[in-house]
Coordinates of C-alpha atoms in Angstrom, one line a residue:
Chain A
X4 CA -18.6 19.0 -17.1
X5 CA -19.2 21.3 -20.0
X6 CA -21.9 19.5 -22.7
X7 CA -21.5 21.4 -25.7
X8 CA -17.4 20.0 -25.0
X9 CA -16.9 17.0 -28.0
X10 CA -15.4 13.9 -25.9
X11 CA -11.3 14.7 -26.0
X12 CA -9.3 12.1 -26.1
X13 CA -6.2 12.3 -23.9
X14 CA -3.4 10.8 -25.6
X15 CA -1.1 9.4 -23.2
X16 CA -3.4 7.5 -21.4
X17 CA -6.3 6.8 -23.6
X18 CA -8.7 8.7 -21.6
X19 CA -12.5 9.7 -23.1
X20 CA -13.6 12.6 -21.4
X21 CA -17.2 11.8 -22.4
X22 CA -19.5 14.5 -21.0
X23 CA -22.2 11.3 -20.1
X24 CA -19.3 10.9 -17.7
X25 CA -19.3 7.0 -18.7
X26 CA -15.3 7.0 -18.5
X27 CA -14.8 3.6 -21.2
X28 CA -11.5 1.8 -19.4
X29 CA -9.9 0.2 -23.0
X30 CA -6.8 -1.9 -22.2
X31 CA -5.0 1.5 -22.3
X32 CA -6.2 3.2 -19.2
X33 CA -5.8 -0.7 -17.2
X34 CA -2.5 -0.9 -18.6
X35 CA -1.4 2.5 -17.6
X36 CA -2.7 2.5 -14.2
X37 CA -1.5 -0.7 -13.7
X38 CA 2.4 0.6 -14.6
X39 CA 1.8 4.0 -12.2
X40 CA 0.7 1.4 -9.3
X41 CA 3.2 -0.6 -10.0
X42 CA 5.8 2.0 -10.2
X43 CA 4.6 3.5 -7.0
X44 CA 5.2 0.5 -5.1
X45 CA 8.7 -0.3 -6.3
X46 CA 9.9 3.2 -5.4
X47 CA 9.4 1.8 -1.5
X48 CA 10.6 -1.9 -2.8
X49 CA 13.6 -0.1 -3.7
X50 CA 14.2 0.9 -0.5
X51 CA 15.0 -2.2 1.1
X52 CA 14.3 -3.5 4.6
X53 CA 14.8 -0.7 7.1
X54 CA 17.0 -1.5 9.8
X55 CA 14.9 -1.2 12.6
X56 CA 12.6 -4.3 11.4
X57 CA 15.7 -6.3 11.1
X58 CA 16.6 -5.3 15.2
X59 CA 12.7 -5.7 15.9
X60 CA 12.7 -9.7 15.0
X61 CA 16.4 -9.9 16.2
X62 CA 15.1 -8.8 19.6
X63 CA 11.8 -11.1 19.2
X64 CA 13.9 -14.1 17.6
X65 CA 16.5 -14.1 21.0
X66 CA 13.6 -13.5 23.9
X67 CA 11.4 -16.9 22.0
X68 CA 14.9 -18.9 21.7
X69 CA 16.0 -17.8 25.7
X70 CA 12.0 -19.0 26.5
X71 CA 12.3 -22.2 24.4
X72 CA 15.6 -23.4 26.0
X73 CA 14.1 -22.5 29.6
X74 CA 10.9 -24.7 28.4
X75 CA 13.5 -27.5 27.3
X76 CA 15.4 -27.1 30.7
X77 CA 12.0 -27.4 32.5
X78 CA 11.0 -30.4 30.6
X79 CA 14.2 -32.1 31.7
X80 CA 14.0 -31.7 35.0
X81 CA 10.5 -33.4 34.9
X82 CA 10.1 -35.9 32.3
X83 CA 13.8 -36.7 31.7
X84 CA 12.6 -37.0 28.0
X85 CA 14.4 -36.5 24.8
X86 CA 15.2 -33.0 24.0
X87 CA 12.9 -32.1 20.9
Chain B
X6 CA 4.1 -28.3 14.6
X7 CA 5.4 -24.4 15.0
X8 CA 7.5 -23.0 12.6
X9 CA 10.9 -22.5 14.0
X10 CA 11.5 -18.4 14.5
X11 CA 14.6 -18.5 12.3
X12 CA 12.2 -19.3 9.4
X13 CA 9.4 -17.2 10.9
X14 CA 12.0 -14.1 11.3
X15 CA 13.1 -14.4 7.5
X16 CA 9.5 -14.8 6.1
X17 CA 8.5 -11.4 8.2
X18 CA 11.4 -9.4 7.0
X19 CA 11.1 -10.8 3.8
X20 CA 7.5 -9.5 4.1
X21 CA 8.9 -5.8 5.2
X22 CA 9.6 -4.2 2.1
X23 CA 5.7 -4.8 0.1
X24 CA 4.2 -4.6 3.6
X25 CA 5.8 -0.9 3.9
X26 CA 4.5 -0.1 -0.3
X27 CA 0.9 -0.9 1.3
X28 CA 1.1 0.8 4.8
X29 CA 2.1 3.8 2.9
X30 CA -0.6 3.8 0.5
X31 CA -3.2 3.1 3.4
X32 CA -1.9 6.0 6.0
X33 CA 0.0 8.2 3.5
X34 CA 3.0 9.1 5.9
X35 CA 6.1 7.0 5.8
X36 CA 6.9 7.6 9.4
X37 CA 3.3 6.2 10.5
X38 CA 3.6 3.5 7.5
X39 CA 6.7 2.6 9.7
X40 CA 4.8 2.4 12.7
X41 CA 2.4 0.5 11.2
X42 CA 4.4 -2.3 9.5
X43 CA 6.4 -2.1 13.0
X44 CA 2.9 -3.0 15.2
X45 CA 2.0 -5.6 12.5
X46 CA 5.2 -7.5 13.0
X47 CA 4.9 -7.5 16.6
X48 CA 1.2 -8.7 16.6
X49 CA 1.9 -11.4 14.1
X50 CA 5.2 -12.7 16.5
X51 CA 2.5 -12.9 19.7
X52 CA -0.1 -14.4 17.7
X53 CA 1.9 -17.0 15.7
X54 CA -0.3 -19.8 16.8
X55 CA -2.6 -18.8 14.7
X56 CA -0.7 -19.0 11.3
X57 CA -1.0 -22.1 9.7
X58 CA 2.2 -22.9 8.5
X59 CA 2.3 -23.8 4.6
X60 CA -0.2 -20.6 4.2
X61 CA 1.1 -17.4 2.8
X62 CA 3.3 -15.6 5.5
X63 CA 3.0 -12.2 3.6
X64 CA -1.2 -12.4 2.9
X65 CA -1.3 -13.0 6.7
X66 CA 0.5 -9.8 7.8
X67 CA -1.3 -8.0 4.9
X68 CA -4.3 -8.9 7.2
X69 CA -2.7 -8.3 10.5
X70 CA -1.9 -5.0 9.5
X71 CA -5.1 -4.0 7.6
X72 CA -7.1 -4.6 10.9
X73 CA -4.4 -2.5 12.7
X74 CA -5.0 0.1 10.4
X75 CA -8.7 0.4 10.6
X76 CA -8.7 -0.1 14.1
X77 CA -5.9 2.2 15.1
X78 CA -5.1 4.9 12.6
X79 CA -7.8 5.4 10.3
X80 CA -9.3 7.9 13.1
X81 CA -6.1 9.9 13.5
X82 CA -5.0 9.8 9.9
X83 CA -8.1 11.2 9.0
X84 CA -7.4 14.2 11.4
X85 CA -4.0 15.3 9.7
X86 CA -5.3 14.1 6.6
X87 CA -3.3 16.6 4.0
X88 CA -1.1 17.9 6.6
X89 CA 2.3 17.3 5.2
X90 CA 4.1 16.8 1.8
X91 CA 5.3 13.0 3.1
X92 CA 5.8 11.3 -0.3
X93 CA 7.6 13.7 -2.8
X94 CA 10.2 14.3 0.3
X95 CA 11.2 10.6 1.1
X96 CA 10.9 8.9 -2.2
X97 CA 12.4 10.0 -5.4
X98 CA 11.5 8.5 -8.7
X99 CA 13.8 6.0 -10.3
X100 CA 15.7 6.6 -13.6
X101 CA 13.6 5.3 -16.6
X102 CA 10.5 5.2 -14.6
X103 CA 7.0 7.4 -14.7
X104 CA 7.9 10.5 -14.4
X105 CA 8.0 13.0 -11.2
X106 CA 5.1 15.0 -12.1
X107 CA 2.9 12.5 -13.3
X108 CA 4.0 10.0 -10.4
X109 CA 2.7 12.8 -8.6
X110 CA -0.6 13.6 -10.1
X111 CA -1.5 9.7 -9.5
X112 CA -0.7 9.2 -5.9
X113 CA -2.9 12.3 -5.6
X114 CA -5.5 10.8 -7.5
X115 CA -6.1 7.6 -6.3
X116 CA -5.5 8.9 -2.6
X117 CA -8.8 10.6 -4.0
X118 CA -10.6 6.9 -4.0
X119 CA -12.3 5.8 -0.9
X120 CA -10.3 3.8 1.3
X121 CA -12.1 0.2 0.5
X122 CA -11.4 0.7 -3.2
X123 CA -8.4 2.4 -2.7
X124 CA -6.9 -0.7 -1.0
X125 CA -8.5 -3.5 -3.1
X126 CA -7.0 -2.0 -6.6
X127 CA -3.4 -1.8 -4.4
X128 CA -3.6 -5.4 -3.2
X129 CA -4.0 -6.8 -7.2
X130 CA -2.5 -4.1 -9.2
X131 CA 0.5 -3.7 -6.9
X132 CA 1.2 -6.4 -4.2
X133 CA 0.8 -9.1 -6.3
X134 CA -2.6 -10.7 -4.7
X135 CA -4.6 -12.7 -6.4
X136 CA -8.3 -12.0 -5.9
X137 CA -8.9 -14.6 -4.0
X138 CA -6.0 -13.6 -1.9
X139 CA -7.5 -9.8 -1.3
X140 CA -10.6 -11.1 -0.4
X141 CA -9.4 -13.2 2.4
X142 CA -7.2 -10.2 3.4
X143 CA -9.7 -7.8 3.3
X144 CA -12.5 -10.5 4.7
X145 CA -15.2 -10.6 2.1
X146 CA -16.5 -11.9 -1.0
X147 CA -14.3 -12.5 -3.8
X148 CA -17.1 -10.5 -6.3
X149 CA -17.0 -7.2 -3.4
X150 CA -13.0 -6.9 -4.6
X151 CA -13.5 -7.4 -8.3
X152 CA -16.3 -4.7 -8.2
X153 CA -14.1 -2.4 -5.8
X154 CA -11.3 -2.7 -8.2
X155 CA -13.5 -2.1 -11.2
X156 CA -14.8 0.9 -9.6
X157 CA -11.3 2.1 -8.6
X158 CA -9.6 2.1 -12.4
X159 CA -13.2 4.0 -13.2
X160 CA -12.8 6.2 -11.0
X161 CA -8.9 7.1 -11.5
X162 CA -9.6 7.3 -15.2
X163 CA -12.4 9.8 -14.3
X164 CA -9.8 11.9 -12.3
X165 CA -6.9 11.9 -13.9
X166 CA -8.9 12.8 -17.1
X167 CA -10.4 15.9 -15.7
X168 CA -6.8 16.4 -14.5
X169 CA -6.0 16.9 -18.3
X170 CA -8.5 19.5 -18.9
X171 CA -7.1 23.3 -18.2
X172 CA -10.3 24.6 -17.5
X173 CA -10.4 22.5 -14.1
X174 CA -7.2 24.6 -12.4
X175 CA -3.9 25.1 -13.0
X176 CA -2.6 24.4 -16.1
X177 CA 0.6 21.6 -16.3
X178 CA 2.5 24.2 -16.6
X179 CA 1.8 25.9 -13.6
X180 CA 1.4 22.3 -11.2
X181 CA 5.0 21.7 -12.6
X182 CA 5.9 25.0 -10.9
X183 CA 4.3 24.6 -7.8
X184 CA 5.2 21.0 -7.7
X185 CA 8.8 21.7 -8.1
X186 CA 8.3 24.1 -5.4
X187 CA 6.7 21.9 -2.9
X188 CA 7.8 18.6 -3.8
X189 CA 11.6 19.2 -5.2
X190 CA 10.6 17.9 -8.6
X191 CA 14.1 17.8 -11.0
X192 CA 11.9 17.6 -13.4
X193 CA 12.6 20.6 -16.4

């Protein structure tokens, strides 16, 4: 970075370009980066749930429930116990 | 006592939507984010034993997929690192929101942020994790995260403040041209 450059100041988001390079984060810069993050991430929020996840755990949810109700039948056959 | 996998299936695809924000921010790609969120889910169906239930369903597949990610992609992602303009294509900013252009200039910036910090400032500034919470997802010290995070906000600030200066390359002018080239910006 050029030294004879004064530190500059860039308005928007409070940044000191300070030719020591010690960048001083004030609330400003926090609070900016903090609402680009945060903007970022609700651009996919936004999006909503895919459908392919939705069929994934459809197709995971039926194979455990066919195995549990096998296990139950199992169970029955041997113990003769209550059904839990 | 299990949970039952009606309640397991809603707290996963309730989980979907952040666990894609933070895929995409860790591989860059949507597609391979996809992939990732995608192999997260599965692992954390086979390995449900090991949730305890009354714990945070999401912080647990934050974790699931974070090791997935460094065991799985990080190699290849690093080999098409910069290959394709992913983002600007498949998400488009929302009305009333940061801008295109300066949306832009801070994804590239903090994609500029090594991976550890890159993460840790994600997890609390944008998923909604407490400190504690990151640390146990990204399996150390509490103090590690708060000084990644601090290092991270340094760090942008140091970027996107010699973004600012002209002398450094195109002038925002000219990155509003090309970016409207590349990226589809409506932006005027």
């Amino acid at each position: 970075m050029n030294k004879d450059k004064a530190p500059r100041i860039r308005s928007d988001i409070g940044v000191y370009e300070n030719p020591e390079s010690t960048v001083k984060l004030g609330t400003d810069i926090e609070a900016k980066i903090g609402l680009q993050l945060r903007a970022m991430y609700s651009q996919v929020l936004s999006q909503g749930i895919p459908d392919r996840f939705a069929k994934i755990l459809d197709r995971l949810d039926e194979t455990a429930s066919d195995q549990a109700e096998a296990a139950r039948m199992t169970d029955n056959e041997v113990s003769n116990g209550p059904i839990h | 006592m299990a949970p039952s996998t009606k309640s397991v299936r809603a707290a996963m695809l309730a989980a979907v939507p952040s666990l894609r924000a933070f895929a995409i921010s860790l591989c860059r790609n949507v597609d391979r984010a996809d992939d990732l969120v995608q192999e997260a889910l599965l692992r954390g169906w086979a390995h449900l034993d090991s949730f305890e239930p009354g714990t945070n369903m999401s912080a647990w597949l934050f974790t699931i997929l974070r090791n997935v990610f460094r065991s799985e992609y990080r190699r290849r992602w690093r080999e098409v690192e910069d290959a394709d303009g992913f983002y600007s294509e498949s998400l488009t900013s929302l009305p009333g929101q940061t801008s295109h252009l300066e949306m832009d200039e801070f994804r590239k910036a903090l994609m500029l942020l090594p991976p550890d910090q890159r993460e840790s400032l994600v997890l609390v500034g944008a998923s909604g994790f407490s400190y504690d919470e990151t640390a146990q997802i990204c399996g150390c010290a509490v103090g590690t995260i708060k000084s990644r995070v601090n290092r991270a906000r340094r760090r942008l600030a140091e970027i996107l403040s010699i973004e600012s200066v002209d002398d450094f390359g195109p002038d925002r002018e000219t990155r509003a041209v090309i970016s409207s080239a590349v990226g589809g910006s409506r932006e005027s």
